[in-house]
Amino acid sequence: MTATETAGGPSAALAQGWCALSRLHGLIESRVERALQAGHGLSAREYSLLGVLDRQYEGPGGHLQMKQVADAVVLSQSATTRLVTRLEERGLLERYLCPTDRRGIYTNVTDSGAQLLAEARPTHESALSAALAAAATEPELAPLVAALSTPDAPAPSGA
């Protein structure tokens, strides 16, 4: 019998796993946040938003609706709109009306935004790698790091 089984069964194991996942997320986010702020004046959320918008493309289905962007960066629509506004004020994003539906508004990364994103990408990758390497040394986080690091890991059931 494992320590988890004696400490409350499957629900305790689930809670313990959730705590470990939450802790890993916090460790990664704080390390990435510090590195991006120090090196590029970007928050982790700003970097994420620029990355999501940079991957969209012109043409049918190429632009994301604000709800899709909000889902991708794990923010509410109102928080995403405020974030877009801040980045637009910094000249990193621009908004314009959809040419086929005047009610729709598109958001694109400007040349300055794309340049900053490209400059910040190695910093993000380095901070992420360092955070994962540090977490891998902790027994309760190591299995999560291993799961993230396995390129052919199976998708969770129901995905």
PDB file of C-alpha atoms in Angstrom:
ATOM      1  CA  MET A   1       0.000   0.000   0.000  1.00  0.00           C
ATOM      2  CA  THR A   2       1.390   3.414  -0.956  1.00  0.00           C
ATOM      3  CA  ALA A   3       1.385   6.532   1.189  1.00  0.00           C
ATOM      4  CA  THR A   4      -1.329   7.995  -1.055  1.00  0.00           C
ATOM      5  CA  GLU A   5      -3.586   4.976  -0.591  1.00  0.00           C
ATOM      6  CA  THR A   6      -3.255   5.098   3.178  1.00  0.00           C
ATOM      7  CA  ALA A   7      -3.813   8.848   3.255  1.00  0.00           C
ATOM      8  CA  GLY A   8      -7.318   8.841   1.837  1.00  0.00           C
ATOM      9  CA  GLY A   9      -7.603   6.856  -1.365  1.00  0.00           C
ATOM     10  CA  PRO A  10      -8.040   8.011  -4.946  1.00  0.00           C
ATOM     11  CA  SER A  11      -9.521  11.407  -4.083  1.00  0.00           C
ATOM     12  CA  ALA A  12      -6.491  12.200  -1.934  1.00  0.00           C
ATOM     13  CA  ALA A  13      -4.218  11.166  -4.807  1.00  0.00           C
ATOM     14  CA  LEU A  14      -6.163  13.415  -7.148  1.00  0.00           C
ATOM     15  CA  ALA A  15      -5.889  16.351  -4.736  1.00  0.00           C
ATOM     16  CA  GLN A  16      -2.180  15.698  -4.294  1.00  0.00           C
ATOM     17  CA  GLY A  17      -1.710  15.580  -8.076  1.00  0.00           C
ATOM     18  CA  TRP A  18      -3.648  18.817  -8.498  1.00  0.00           C
ATOM     19  CA  CYS A  19      -1.495  20.525  -5.863  1.00  0.00           C
ATOM     20  CA  ALA A  20       1.666  19.345  -7.627  1.00  0.00           C
ATOM     21  CA  LEU A  21       0.382  20.564 -10.995  1.00  0.00           C
ATOM     22  CA  SER A  22      -0.580  23.921  -9.516  1.00  0.00           C
ATOM     23  CA  ARG A  23       2.830  24.244  -7.889  1.00  0.00           C
ATOM     24  CA  LEU A  24       4.607  23.376 -11.147  1.00  0.00           C
ATOM     25  CA  HIS A  25       2.546  25.967 -13.010  1.00  0.00           C
ATOM     26  CA  GLY A  26       3.396  28.609 -10.410  1.00  0.00           C
ATOM     27  CA  LEU A  27       7.112  27.827 -10.556  1.00  0.00           C
ATOM     28  CA  ILE A  28       7.154  28.009 -14.341  1.00  0.00           C
ATOM     29  CA  GLU A  29       5.037  31.151 -14.537  1.00  0.00           C
ATOM     30  CA  SER A  30       7.086  33.084 -11.972  1.00  0.00           C
ATOM     31  CA  ARG A  31      10.405  32.195 -13.620  1.00  0.00           C
ATOM     32  CA  VAL A  32       9.143  33.015 -17.118  1.00  0.00           C
ATOM     33  CA  GLU A  33       7.514  36.232 -15.873  1.00  0.00           C
ATOM     34  CA  ARG A  34      10.731  37.483 -14.243  1.00  0.00           C
ATOM     35  CA  ALA A  35      12.829  36.662 -17.318  1.00  0.00           C
ATOM     36  CA  LEU A  36      10.435  38.292 -19.805  1.00  0.00           C
ATOM     37  CA  GLN A  37       9.969  41.399 -17.667  1.00  0.00           C
ATOM     38  CA  ALA A  38      13.702  41.837 -17.089  1.00  0.00           C
ATOM     39  CA  GLY A  39      14.738  41.169 -20.660  1.00  0.00           C
ATOM     40  CA  HIS A  40      11.909  42.587 -22.722  1.00  0.00           C
ATOM     41  CA  GLY A  41       9.423  44.512 -20.590  1.00  0.00           C
ATOM     42  CA  LEU A  42       6.742  41.902 -21.295  1.00  0.00           C
ATOM     43  CA  SER A  43       4.570  39.968 -18.903  1.00  0.00           C
ATOM     44  CA  ALA A  44       4.039  36.260 -19.490  1.00  0.00           C
ATOM     45  CA  ARG A  45       0.414  37.013 -20.470  1.00  0.00           C
ATOM     46  CA  GLU A  46       1.517  39.672 -22.958  1.00  0.00           C
ATOM     47  CA  TYR A  47       4.018  37.249 -24.481  1.00  0.00           C
ATOM     48  CA  SER A  48       1.348  34.565 -24.696  1.00  0.00           C
ATOM     49  CA  LEU A  49      -1.151  36.931 -26.334  1.00  0.00           C
ATOM     50  CA  LEU A  50       1.396  38.119 -28.893  1.00  0.00           C
ATOM     51  CA  GLY A  51       2.247  34.492 -29.649  1.00  0.00           C
ATOM     52  CA  VAL A  52      -1.382  33.489 -30.154  1.00  0.00           C
ATOM     53  CA  LEU A  53      -2.107  36.459 -32.412  1.00  0.00           C
ATOM     54  CA  ASP A  54       1.137  35.993 -34.333  1.00  0.00           C
ATOM     55  CA  ARG A  55       0.069  32.454 -35.312  1.00  0.00           C
ATOM     56  CA  GLN A  56      -3.211  33.555 -36.901  1.00  0.00           C
ATOM     57  CA  TYR A  57      -3.271  34.245 -40.614  1.00  0.00           C
ATOM     58  CA  GLU A  58      -5.153  36.232 -43.232  1.00  0.00           C
ATOM     59  CA  GLY A  59      -8.028  34.577 -45.035  1.00  0.00           C
ATOM     60  CA  PRO A  60     -11.140  32.629 -44.121  1.00  0.00           C
ATOM     61  CA  GLY A  61     -10.933  31.276 -40.601  1.00  0.00           C
ATOM     62  CA  GLY A  62      -7.507  32.785 -40.113  1.00  0.00           C
ATOM     63  CA  HIS A  63      -8.376  35.479 -37.619  1.00  0.00           C
ATOM     64  CA  LEU A  64      -9.408  34.527 -34.128  1.00  0.00           C
ATOM     65  CA  GLN A  65     -12.455  35.962 -32.434  1.00  0.00           C
ATOM     66  CA  MET A  66     -11.794  37.623 -29.079  1.00  0.00           C
ATOM     67  CA  LYS A  67     -13.388  34.652 -27.266  1.00  0.00           C
ATOM     68  CA  GLN A  68     -10.965  32.282 -28.994  1.00  0.00           C
ATOM     69  CA  VAL A  69      -8.045  34.520 -28.059  1.00  0.00           C
ATOM     70  CA  ALA A  70      -9.286  34.708 -24.445  1.00  0.00           C
ATOM     71  CA  ASP A  71      -9.555  30.916 -24.285  1.00  0.00           C
ATOM     72  CA  ALA A  72      -6.062  30.507 -25.731  1.00  0.00           C
ATOM     73  CA  VAL A  73      -4.455  32.815 -23.157  1.00  0.00           C
ATOM     74  CA  VAL A  74      -6.703  31.607 -20.310  1.00  0.00           C
ATOM     75  CA  LEU A  75      -8.231  34.979 -19.492  1.00  0.00           C
ATOM     76  CA  SER A  76     -11.759  36.345 -19.461  1.00  0.00           C
ATOM     77  CA  GLN A  77     -12.864  38.227 -22.560  1.00  0.00           C
ATOM     78  CA  SER A  78     -12.813  41.535 -20.673  1.00  0.00           C
ATOM     79  CA  ALA A  79      -9.290  40.910 -19.332  1.00  0.00           C
ATOM     80  CA  THR A  80      -8.160  39.930 -22.827  1.00  0.00           C
ATOM     81  CA  THR A  81      -9.646  43.127 -24.271  1.00  0.00           C
ATOM     82  CA  ARG A  82      -7.795  45.200 -21.643  1.00  0.00           C
ATOM     83  CA  LEU A  83      -4.568  43.356 -22.452  1.00  0.00           C
ATOM     84  CA  VAL A  84      -5.059  43.942 -26.185  1.00  0.00           C
ATOM     85  CA  THR A  85      -5.669  47.637 -25.485  1.00  0.00           C
ATOM     86  CA  ARG A  86      -2.435  47.933 -23.458  1.00  0.00           C
ATOM     87  CA  LEU A  87      -0.420  46.248 -26.196  1.00  0.00           C
ATOM     88  CA  GLU A  88      -2.104  48.366 -28.846  1.00  0.00           C
ATOM     89  CA  GLU A  89      -1.149  51.519 -26.904  1.00  0.00           C
ATOM     90  CA  ARG A  90       2.465  50.284 -26.922  1.00  0.00           C
ATOM     91  CA  GLY A  91       2.313  49.845 -30.707  1.00  0.00           C
ATOM     92  CA  LEU A  92       2.641  46.045 -30.533  1.00  0.00           C
ATOM     93  CA  LEU A  93      -0.870  45.260 -31.796  1.00  0.00           C
ATOM     94  CA  GLU A  94      -3.369  46.937 -34.087  1.00  0.00           C
ATOM     95  CA  ARG A  95      -7.100  46.489 -34.479  1.00  0.00           C
ATOM     96  CA  TYR A  96      -9.170  46.968 -37.603  1.00  0.00           C
ATOM     97  CA  LEU A  97     -12.668  46.214 -38.820  1.00  0.00           C
ATOM     98  CA  CYS A  98     -13.347  42.928 -40.565  1.00  0.00           C
ATOM     99  CA  PRO A  99     -13.698  43.735 -44.272  1.00  0.00           C
ATOM    100  CA  THR A 100     -16.688  41.397 -44.721  1.00  0.00           C
ATOM    101  CA  ASP A 101     -18.513  42.042 -41.423  1.00  0.00           C
ATOM    102  CA  ARG A 102     -18.269  45.585 -40.058  1.00  0.00           C
ATOM    103  CA  ARG A 103     -19.258  44.291 -36.604  1.00  0.00           C
ATOM    104  CA  GLY A 104     -16.134  42.153 -36.372  1.00  0.00           C
ATOM    105  CA  ILE A 105     -12.824  43.544 -35.169  1.00  0.00           C
ATOM    106  CA  TYR A 106      -9.538  41.854 -35.961  1.00  0.00           C
ATOM    107  CA  THR A 107      -6.361  42.193 -33.958  1.00  0.00           C
ATOM    108  CA  ASN A 108      -2.969  41.801 -35.628  1.00  0.00           C
ATOM    109  CA  VAL A 109       0.581  41.884 -34.344  1.00  0.00           C
ATOM    110  CA  THR A 110       2.447  44.900 -35.723  1.00  0.00           C
ATOM    111  CA  ASP A 111       5.961  44.705 -37.106  1.00  0.00           C
ATOM    112  CA  SER A 112       7.216  46.051 -33.744  1.00  0.00           C
ATOM    113  CA  GLY A 113       5.217  43.406 -31.898  1.00  0.00           C
ATOM    114  CA  ALA A 114       6.549  40.624 -34.124  1.00  0.00           C
ATOM    115  CA  GLN A 115      10.108  41.860 -33.606  1.00  0.00           C
ATOM    116  CA  LEU A 116       9.680  41.984 -29.811  1.00  0.00           C
ATOM    117  CA  LEU A 117       8.109  38.518 -29.845  1.00  0.00           C
ATOM    118  CA  ALA A 118      11.033  37.143 -31.866  1.00  0.00           C
ATOM    119  CA  GLU A 119      13.531  38.764 -29.473  1.00  0.00           C
ATOM    120  CA  ALA A 120      11.671  37.427 -26.422  1.00  0.00           C
ATOM    121  CA  ARG A 121      11.204  33.870 -27.718  1.00  0.00           C
ATOM    122  CA  PRO A 122      14.710  32.627 -26.742  1.00  0.00           C
ATOM    123  CA  THR A 123      14.295  34.200 -23.288  1.00  0.00           C
ATOM    124  CA  HIS A 124      10.943  32.455 -22.860  1.00  0.00           C
ATOM    125  CA  GLU A 125      12.331  29.105 -24.005  1.00  0.00           C
ATOM    126  CA  SER A 126      15.381  29.417 -21.758  1.00  0.00           C
ATOM    127  CA  ALA A 127      13.330  30.372 -18.695  1.00  0.00           C
ATOM    128  CA  LEU A 128      10.865  27.571 -19.377  1.00  0.00           C
ATOM    129  CA  SER A 129      13.664  25.018 -19.756  1.00  0.00           C
ATOM    130  CA  ALA A 130      15.359  26.232 -16.563  1.00  0.00           C
ATOM    131  CA  ALA A 131      12.096  26.085 -14.613  1.00  0.00           C
ATOM    132  CA  LEU A 132      11.395  22.548 -15.818  1.00  0.00           C
ATOM    133  CA  ALA A 133      14.955  21.430 -15.046  1.00  0.00           C
ATOM    134  CA  ALA A 134      14.672  22.787 -11.505  1.00  0.00           C
ATOM    135  CA  ALA A 135      11.251  21.189 -11.020  1.00  0.00           C
ATOM    136  CA  ALA A 136      12.525  17.841 -12.301  1.00  0.00           C
ATOM    137  CA  THR A 137      14.790  17.598  -9.240  1.00  0.00           C
ATOM    138  CA  GLU A 138      11.768  17.558  -6.910  1.00  0.00           C
ATOM    139  CA  PRO A 139      10.250  14.081  -6.484  1.00  0.00           C
ATOM    140  CA  GLU A 140       6.622  15.231  -6.492  1.00  0.00           C
ATOM    141  CA  LEU A 141       7.103  17.362  -9.636  1.00  0.00           C
ATOM    142  CA  ALA A 142       9.433  15.069 -11.603  1.00  0.00           C
ATOM    143  CA  PRO A 143       6.632  12.880 -13.061  1.00  0.00           C
ATOM    144  CA  LEU A 144       4.819  15.979 -14.339  1.00  0.00           C
ATOM    145  CA  VAL A 145       8.000  17.318 -15.924  1.00  0.00           C
ATOM    146  CA  ALA A 146       8.613  13.933 -17.521  1.00  0.00           C
ATOM    147  CA  ALA A 147       5.096  13.916 -18.954  1.00  0.00           C
ATOM    148  CA  LEU A 148       5.653  17.377 -20.451  1.00  0.00           C
ATOM    149  CA  SER A 149       9.019  16.388 -21.857  1.00  0.00           C
ATOM    150  CA  THR A 150       7.855  13.259 -23.663  1.00  0.00           C
ATOM    151  CA  PRO A 151       7.220  14.222 -27.303  1.00  0.00           C
ATOM    152  CA  ASP A 152       5.035  11.203 -28.055  1.00  0.00           C
ATOM    153  CA  ALA A 153       3.099  11.172 -24.781  1.00  0.00           C
ATOM    154  CA  PRO A 154      -0.478   9.979 -25.333  1.00  0.00           C
ATOM    155  CA  ALA A 155      -3.205  12.587 -25.258  1.00  0.00           C
ATOM    156  CA  PRO A 156      -5.399  12.497 -22.154  1.00  0.00           C
ATOM    157  CA  SER A 157      -8.525  10.375 -22.632  1.00  0.00           C
ATOM    158  CA  GLY A 158     -11.499  12.425 -23.736  1.00  0.00           C
ATOM    159  CA  ALA A 159      -9.307  14.887 -25.627  1.00  0.00           C
TER     160      ALA A 159
END
